[in-house]
mmCIF file of C-alpha atoms in Angstrom:
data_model
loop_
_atom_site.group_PDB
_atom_site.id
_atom_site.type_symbol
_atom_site.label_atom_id
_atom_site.label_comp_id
_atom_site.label_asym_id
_atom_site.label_seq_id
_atom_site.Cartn_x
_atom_site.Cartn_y
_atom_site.Cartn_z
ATOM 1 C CA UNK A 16 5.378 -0.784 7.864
ATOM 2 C CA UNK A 17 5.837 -3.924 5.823
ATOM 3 C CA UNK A 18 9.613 -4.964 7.647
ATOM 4 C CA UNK A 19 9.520 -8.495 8.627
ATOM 5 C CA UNK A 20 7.427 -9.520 11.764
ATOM 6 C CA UNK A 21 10.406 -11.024 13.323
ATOM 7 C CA UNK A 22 10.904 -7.380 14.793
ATOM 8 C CA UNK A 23 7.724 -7.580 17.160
ATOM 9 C CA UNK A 24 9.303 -10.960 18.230
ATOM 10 C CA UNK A 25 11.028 -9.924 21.717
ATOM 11 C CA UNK A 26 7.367 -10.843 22.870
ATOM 12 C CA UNK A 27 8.437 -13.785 24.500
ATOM 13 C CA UNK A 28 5.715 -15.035 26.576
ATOM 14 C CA UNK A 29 1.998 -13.886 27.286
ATOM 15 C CA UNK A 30 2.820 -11.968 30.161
ATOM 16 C CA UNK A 31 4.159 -9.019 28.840
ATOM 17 C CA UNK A 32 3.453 -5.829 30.257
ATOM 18 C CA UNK A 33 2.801 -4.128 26.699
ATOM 19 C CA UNK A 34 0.162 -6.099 25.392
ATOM 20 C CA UNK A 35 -2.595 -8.090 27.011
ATOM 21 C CA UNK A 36 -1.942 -11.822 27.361
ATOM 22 C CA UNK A 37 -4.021 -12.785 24.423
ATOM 23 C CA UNK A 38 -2.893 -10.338 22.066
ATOM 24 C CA UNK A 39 0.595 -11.266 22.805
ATOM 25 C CA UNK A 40 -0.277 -14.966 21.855
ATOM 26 C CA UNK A 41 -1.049 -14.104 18.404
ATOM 27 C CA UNK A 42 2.419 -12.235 18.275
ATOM 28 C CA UNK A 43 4.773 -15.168 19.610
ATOM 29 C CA UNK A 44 6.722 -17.861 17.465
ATOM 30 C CA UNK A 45 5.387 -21.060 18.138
ATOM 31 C CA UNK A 46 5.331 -23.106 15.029
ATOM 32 C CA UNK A 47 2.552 -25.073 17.245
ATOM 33 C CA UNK A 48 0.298 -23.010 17.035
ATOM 34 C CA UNK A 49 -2.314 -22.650 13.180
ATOM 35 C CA UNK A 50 -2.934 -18.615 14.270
ATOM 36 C CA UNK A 51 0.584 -17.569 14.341
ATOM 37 C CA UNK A 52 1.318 -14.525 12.239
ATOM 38 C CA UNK A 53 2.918 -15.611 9.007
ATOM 39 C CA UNK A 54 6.476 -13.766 7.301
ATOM 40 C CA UNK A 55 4.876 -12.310 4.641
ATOM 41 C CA UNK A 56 1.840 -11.200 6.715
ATOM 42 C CA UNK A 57 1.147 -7.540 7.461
ATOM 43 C CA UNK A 58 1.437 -6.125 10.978
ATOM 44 C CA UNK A 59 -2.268 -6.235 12.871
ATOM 45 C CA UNK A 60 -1.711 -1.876 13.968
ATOM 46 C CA UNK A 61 -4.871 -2.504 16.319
ATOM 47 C CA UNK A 62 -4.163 -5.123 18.325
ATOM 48 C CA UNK A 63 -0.712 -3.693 19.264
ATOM 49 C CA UNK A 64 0.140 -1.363 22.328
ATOM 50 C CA UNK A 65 1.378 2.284 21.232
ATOM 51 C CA UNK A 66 4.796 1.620 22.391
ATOM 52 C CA UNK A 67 4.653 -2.043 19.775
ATOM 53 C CA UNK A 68 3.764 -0.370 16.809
ATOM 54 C CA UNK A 69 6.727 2.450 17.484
ATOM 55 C CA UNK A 70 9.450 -0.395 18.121
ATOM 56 C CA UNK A 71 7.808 -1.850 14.990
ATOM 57 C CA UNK A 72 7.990 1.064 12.220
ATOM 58 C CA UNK A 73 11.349 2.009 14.388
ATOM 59 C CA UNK A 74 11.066 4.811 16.018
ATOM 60 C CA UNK A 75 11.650 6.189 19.516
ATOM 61 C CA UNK A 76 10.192 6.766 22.442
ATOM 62 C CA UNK A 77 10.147 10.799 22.054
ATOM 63 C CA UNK A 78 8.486 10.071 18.392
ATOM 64 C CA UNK A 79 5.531 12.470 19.783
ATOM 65 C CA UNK A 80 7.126 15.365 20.403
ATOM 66 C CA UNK A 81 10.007 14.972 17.667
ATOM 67 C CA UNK A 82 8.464 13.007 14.769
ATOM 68 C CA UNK A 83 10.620 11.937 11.789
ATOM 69 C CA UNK A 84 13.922 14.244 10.672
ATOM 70 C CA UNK A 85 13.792 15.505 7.085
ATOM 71 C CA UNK A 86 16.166 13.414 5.857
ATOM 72 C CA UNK A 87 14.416 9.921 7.463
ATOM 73 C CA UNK A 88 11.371 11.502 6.136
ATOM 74 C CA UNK A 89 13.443 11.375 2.620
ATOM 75 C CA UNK A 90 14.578 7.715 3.171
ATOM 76 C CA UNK A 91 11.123 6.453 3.739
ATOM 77 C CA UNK A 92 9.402 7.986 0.845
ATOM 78 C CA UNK A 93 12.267 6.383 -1.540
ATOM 79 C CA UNK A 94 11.495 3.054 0.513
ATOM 80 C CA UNK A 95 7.996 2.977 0.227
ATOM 81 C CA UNK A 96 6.973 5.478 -2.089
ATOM 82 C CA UNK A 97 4.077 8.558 -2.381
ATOM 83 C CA UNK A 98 0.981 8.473 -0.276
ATOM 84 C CA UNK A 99 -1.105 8.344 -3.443
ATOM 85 C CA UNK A 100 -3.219 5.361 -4.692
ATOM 86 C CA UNK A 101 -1.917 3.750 -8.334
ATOM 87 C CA UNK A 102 -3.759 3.916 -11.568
ATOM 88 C CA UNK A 103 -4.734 1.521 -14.251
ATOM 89 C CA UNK A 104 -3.655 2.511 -17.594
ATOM 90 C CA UNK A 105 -5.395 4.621 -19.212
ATOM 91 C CA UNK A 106 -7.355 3.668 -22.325
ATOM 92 C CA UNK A 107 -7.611 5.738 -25.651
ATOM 93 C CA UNK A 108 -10.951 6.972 -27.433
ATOM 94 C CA UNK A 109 -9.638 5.190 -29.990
ATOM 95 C CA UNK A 110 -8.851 2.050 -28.269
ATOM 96 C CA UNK A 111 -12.194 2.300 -26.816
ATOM 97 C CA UNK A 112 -13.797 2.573 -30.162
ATOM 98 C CA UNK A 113 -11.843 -0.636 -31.863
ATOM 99 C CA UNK A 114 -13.239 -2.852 -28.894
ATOM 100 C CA UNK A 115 -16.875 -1.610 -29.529
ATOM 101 C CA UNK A 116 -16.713 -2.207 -33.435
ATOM 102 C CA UNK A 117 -14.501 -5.282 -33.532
ATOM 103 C CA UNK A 118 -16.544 -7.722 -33.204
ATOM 104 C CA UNK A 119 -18.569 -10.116 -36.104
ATOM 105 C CA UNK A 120 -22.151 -8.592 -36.431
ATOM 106 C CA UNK A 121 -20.538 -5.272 -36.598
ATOM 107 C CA UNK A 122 -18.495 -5.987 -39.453
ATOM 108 C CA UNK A 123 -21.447 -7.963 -41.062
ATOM 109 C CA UNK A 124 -23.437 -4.481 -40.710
ATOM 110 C CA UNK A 125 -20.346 -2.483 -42.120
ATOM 111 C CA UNK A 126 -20.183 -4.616 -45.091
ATOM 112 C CA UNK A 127 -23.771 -4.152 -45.948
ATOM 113 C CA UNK A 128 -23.292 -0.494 -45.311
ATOM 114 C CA UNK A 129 -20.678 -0.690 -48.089
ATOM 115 C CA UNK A 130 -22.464 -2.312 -50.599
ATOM 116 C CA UNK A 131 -25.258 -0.077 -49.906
ATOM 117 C CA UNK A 132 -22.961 2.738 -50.801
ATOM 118 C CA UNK A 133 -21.432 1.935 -53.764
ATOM 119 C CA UNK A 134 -25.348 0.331 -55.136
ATOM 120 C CA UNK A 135 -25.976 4.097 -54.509
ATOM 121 C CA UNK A 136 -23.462 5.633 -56.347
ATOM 122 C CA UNK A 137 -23.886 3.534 -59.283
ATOM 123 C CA UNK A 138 -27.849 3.814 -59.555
ATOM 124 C CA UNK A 139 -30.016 6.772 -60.012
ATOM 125 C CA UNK A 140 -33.577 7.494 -59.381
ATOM 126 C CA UNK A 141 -35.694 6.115 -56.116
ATOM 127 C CA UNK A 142 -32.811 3.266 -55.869
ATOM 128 C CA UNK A 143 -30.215 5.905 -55.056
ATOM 129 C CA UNK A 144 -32.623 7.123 -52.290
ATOM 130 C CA UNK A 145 -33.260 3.605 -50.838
ATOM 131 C CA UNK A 146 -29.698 2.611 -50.405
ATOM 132 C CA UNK A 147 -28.169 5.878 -49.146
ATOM 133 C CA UNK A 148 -30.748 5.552 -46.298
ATOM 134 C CA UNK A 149 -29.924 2.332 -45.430
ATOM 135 C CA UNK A 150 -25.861 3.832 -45.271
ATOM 136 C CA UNK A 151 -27.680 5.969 -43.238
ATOM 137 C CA UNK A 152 -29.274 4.198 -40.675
ATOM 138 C CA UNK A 153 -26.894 1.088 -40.679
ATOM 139 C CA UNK A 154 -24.313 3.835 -39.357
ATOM 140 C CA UNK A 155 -26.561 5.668 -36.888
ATOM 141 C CA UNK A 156 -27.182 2.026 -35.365
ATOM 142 C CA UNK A 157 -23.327 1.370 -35.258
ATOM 143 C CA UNK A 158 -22.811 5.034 -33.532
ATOM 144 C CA UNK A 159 -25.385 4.499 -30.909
ATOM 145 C CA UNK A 160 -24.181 0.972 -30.052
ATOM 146 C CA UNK A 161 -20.192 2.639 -29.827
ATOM 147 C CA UNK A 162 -21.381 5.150 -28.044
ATOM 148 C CA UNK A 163 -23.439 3.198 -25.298
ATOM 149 C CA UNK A 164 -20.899 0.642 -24.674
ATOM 150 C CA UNK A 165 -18.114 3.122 -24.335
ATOM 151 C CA UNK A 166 -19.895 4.968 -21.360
ATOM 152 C CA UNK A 167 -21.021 2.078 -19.789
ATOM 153 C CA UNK A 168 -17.347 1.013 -19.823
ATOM 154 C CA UNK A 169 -16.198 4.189 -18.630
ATOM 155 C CA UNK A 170 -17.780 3.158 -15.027
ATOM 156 C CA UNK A 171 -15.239 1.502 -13.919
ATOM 157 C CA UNK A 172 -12.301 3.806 -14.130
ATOM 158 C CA UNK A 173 -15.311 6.478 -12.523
ATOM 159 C CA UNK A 174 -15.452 4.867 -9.654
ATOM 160 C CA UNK A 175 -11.689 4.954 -9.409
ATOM 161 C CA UNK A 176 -11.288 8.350 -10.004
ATOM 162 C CA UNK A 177 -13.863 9.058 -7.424
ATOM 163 C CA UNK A 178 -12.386 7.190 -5.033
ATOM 164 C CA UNK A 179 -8.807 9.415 -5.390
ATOM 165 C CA UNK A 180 -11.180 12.736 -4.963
ATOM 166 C CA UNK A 181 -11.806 11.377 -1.547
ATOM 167 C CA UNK A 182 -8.289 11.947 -1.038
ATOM 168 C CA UNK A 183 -6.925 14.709 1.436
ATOM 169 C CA UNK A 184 -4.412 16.997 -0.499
ATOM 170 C CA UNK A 185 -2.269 17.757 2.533
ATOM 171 C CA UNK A 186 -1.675 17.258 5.965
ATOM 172 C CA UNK A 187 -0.088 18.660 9.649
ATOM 173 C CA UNK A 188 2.546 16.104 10.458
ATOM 174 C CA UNK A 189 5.695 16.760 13.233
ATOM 175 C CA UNK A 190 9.152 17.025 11.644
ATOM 176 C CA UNK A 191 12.413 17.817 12.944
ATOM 177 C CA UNK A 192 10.321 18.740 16.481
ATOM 178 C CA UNK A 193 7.839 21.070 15.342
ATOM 179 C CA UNK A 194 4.402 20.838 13.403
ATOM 180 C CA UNK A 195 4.255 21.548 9.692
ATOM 181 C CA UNK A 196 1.766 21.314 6.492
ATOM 182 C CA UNK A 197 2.797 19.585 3.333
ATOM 183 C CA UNK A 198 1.327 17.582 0.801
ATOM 184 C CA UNK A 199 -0.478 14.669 1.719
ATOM 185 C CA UNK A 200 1.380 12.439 -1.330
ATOM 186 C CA UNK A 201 4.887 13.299 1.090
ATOM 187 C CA UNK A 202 3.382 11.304 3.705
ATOM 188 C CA UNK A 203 5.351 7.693 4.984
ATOM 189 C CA UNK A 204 4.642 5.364 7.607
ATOM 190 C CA UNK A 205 6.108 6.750 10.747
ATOM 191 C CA UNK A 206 5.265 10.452 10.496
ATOM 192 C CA UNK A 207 3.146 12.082 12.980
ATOM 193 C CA UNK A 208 -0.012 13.162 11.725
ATOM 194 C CA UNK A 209 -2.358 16.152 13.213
ATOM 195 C CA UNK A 210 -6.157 15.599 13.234
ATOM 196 C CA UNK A 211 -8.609 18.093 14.346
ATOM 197 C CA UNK A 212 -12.588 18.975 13.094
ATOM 198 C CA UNK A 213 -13.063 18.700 9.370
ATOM 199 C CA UNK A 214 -9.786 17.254 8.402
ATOM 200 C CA UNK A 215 -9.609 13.929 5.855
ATOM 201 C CA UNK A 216 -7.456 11.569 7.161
ATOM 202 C CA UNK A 217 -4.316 11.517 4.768
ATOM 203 C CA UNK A 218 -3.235 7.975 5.392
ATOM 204 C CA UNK A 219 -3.866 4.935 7.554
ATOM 205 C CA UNK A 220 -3.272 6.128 11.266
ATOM 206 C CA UNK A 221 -2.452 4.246 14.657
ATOM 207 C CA UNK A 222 -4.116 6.832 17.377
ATOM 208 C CA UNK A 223 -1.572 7.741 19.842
ATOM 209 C CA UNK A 224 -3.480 10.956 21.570
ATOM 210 C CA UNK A 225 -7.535 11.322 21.577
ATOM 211 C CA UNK A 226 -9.625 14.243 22.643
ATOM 212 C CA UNK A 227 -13.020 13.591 22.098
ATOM 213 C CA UNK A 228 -11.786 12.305 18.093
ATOM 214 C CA UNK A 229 -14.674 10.821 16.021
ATOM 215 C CA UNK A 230 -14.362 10.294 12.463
ATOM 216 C CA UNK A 231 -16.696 9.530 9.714
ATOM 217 C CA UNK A 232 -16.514 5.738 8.276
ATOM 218 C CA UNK A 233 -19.503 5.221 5.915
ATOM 219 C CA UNK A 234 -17.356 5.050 2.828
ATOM 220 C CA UNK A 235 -15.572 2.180 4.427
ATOM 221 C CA UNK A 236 -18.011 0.325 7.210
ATOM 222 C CA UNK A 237 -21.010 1.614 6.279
ATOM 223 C CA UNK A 238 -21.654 2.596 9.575
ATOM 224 C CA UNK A 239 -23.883 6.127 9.453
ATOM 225 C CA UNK A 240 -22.746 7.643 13.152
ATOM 226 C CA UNK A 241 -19.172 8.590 13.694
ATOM 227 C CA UNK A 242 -16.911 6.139 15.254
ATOM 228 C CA UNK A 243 -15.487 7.500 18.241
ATOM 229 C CA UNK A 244 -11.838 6.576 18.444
ATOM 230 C CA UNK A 245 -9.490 5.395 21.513
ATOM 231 C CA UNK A 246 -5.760 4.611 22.001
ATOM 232 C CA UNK A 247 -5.338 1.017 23.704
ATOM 233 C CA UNK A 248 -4.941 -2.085 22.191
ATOM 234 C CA UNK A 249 -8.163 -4.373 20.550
ATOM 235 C CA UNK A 250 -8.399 -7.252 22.417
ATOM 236 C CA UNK A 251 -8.956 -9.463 19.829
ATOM 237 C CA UNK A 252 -11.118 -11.936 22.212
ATOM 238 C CA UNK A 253 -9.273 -15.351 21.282
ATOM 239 C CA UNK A 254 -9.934 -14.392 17.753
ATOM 240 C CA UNK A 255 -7.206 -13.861 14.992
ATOM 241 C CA UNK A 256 -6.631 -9.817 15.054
ATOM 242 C CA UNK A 257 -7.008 -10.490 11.045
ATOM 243 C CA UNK A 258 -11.092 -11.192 11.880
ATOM 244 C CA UNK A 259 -11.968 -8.127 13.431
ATOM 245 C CA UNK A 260 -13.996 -5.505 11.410
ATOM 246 C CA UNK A 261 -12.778 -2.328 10.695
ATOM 247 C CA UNK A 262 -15.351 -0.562 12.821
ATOM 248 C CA UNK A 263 -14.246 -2.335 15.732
ATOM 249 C CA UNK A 264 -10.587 -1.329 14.767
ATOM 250 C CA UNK A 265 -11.555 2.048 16.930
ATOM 251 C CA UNK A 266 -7.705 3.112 17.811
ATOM 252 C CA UNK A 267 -7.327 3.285 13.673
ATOM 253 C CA UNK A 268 -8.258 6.714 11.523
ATOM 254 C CA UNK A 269 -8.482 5.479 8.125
ATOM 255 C CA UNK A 270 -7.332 7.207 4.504
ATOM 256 C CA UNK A 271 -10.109 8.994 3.259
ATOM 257 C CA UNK A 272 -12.381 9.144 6.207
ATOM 258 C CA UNK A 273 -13.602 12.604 7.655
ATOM 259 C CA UNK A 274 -13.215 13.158 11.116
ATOM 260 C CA UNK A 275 -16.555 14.862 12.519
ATOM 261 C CA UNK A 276 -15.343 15.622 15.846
ATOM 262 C CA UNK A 277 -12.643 16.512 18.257
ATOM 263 C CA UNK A 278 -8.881 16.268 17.934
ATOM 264 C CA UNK A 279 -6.193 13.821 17.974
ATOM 265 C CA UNK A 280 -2.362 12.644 16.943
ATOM 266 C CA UNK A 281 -1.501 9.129 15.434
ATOM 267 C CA UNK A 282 1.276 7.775 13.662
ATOM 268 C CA UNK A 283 1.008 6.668 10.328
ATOM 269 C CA UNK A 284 1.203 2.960 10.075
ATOM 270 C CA UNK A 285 -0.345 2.582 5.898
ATOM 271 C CA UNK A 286 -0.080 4.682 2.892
ATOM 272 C CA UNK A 287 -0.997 4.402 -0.780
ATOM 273 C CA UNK A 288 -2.040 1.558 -1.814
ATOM 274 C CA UNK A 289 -1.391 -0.264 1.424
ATOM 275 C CA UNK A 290 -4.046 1.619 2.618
ATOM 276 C CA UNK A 291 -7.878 0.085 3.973
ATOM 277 C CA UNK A 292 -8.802 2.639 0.727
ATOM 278 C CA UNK A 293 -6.080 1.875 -1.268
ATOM 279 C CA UNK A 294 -7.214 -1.748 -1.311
ATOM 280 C CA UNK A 295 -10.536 -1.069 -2.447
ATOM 281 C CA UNK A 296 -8.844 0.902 -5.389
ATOM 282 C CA UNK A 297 -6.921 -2.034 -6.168
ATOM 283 C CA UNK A 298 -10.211 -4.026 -6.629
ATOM 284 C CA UNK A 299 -11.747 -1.692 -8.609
ATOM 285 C CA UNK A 300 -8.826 -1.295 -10.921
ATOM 286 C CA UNK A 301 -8.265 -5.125 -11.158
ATOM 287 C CA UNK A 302 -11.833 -5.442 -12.058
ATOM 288 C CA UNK A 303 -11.964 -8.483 -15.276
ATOM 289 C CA UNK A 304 -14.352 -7.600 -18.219
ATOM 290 C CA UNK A 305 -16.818 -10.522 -18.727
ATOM 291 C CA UNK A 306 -19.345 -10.968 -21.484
ATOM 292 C CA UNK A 307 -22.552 -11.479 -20.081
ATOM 293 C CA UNK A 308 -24.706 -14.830 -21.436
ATOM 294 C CA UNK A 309 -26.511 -12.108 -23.584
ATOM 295 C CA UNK A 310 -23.594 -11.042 -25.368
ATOM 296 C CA UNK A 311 -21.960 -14.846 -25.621
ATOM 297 C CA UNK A 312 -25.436 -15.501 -27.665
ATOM 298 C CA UNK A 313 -25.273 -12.258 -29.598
ATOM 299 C CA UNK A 314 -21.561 -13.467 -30.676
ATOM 300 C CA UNK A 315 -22.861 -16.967 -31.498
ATOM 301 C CA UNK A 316 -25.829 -15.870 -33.420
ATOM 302 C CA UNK A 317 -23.652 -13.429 -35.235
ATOM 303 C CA UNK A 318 -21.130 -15.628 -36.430
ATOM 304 C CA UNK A 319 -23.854 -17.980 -37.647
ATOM 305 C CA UNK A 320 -25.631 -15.040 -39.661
ATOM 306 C CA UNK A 321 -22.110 -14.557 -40.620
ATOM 307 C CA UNK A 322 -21.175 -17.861 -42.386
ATOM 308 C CA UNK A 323 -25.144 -18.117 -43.597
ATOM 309 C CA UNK A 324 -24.766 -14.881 -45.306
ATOM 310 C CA UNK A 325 -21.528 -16.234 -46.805
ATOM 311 C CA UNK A 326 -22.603 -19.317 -48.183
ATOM 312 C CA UNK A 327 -25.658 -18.070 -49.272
ATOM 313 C CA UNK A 328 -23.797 -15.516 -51.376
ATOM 314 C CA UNK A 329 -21.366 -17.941 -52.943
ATOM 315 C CA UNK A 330 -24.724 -19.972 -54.124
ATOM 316 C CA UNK A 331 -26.080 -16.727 -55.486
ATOM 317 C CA UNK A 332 -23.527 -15.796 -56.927
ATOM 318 C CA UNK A 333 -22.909 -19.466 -58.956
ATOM 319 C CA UNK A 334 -26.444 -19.861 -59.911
ATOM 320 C CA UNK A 335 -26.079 -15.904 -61.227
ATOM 321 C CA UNK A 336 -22.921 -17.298 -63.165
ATOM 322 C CA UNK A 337 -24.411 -19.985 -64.775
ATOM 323 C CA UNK A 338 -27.025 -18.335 -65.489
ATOM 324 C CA UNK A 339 -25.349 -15.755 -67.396
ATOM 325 C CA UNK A 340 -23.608 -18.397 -69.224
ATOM 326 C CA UNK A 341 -26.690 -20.580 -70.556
ATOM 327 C CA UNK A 342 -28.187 -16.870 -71.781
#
């Protein structure tokens, strides 16, 4: 689905009988023009004819009725991989709990615990008591602290990990002429995918048949109603195709979504993490840890309680020494 756009080039002027006129104009080469469609750039699957986006995944006429063969099917996976969205690495307990406790007021209230501990092994009596509570309740404060920032970092990957539940676990494509299950990870762009009533769309679909298909797009558009789906090209209305919404994208069935109503056939045009959903998971994963201003001042009042305590013990400690010495 990603080949260069040079293959939906043949489009040589506005008049062709595939597209409408203005869609067309977004698809010619005229270095004139700012809107042109750029190398790198991905396909727009709405705003093409059916017949378009088949001459531009390559695939015949008679895709319909024959879908891929086994062993394009095979070729295609190795080309563009698993329908299956990718995921951040995964972070230990342990690595979880170094991040929480590595930090300066932490290891200020650590080294108080420790002196607290060996004050209480040396002394007896109420003093003993005193400074095993303080171990105590300097290390209940540095548990509950570990403990809250680990699950609020945890929210995150969450989200991830629901958004890969929302995934459909297989799927009725055509292959080798006749209609078959299998997993929905097996899926690549160009295979002919079966909707009917309940089904979760496995991947990103082009519609080629409708019959009475609506599918459920809240995750994605937020709309609440089903969007009912169609087969022609979007007239993108003078506008880039890039500008229009997704829930004006009506001849796509995206990954993810539910359809509520009806049956249909599309070819698949996105999988993984090419997908509408896929690209959300991206964003999610990709999302940068930043200290809030609240935590910047914690750190900065820290490190000053940090080089206060320190100086203040090397003057206690000297006037201690001397002293000891004049006695």
């Amino acid at each position: 689905a990603h080949n260069s756009i040079a293959k939906i080039r043949p489009i040589k002027d506005n008049k062709s009988p595939n597209m409408p006129p203005r869609q067309a104009e977004y698809y010619r080469s005229d270095p004139e023009k700012n809107h042109n469609i750029k190398e790198n750039d991905d396909p727009q699957w709405h705003a093409m004819t059916k017949e378009n986006a088949c001459g531009v995944l390559g695939l015949g006429a008679d895709i319909r009725r024959s879908g891929l063969s086994s062993s394009e099917a095979s070729r295609r996976l190795q080309q563009y991989g698993p329908n299956k969205l990718s995921e951040k690495d995964k972070v230990t307990l342990l690595q979880r709990i170094w991040k929480q406790v590595s930090n300066v007021l932490v290891g200020i209230l650590v080294f108080v615990a420790v002196v607290s501990l060996i004050k209480g092994i040396i002394s007896s009596g109420e003093d003993r008591l005193t400074n095993f509570i303080e171990v105590g309740l300097i290390t209940f404060v540095i548990t509950l602290n570990t403990t809250i920032g680990i699950y609020q970092e945890g929210s995150a990957e969450k989200a991830a990990e629901a958004l890969k539940n929302m995934l459909s676990s297989d799927a009725v494509v055509v292959r080798d002429g006749k209609e078959s299950k299998i997993p929905a990870d097996q899926i690549v762009p160009g295979d002919i995918v079966i909707l009917g009533t309940g089904d979760r769309v496995p991947a990103d679909v082009r519609m080629l048949e409708v019959n009475n298909l609506a599918t459920q797009e809240a995750a994605l558009t937020g709309e609440s109603v089903p969007i009912e789906k169609v087969t022609n090209a979007i007239d993108p209305k003078g506008r880039d195709p890039r500008q229009t919404p997704l829930g004006d994208r009506k001849n796509l069935c995206f990954s993810a979504t539910l359809v509520a109503q009806g049956a249909g056939a599309g070819i698949v045009v996105a999988t993984g993490d090419k997908t509408e959903i896929g690209t959300i998971n991206s964003l999610v994963s990709q999302v940068e840890e930043k200290k809030t201003a609240v935590l910047e001042q914690i750190d900065f009042v820290s490190k000053v309680l940090a080089c206060f305590i320190a100086v203040t013990a090397v003057i206690t400690w000297n006037v201690a020494c001397g002293i000891t010495l004049e006695l």
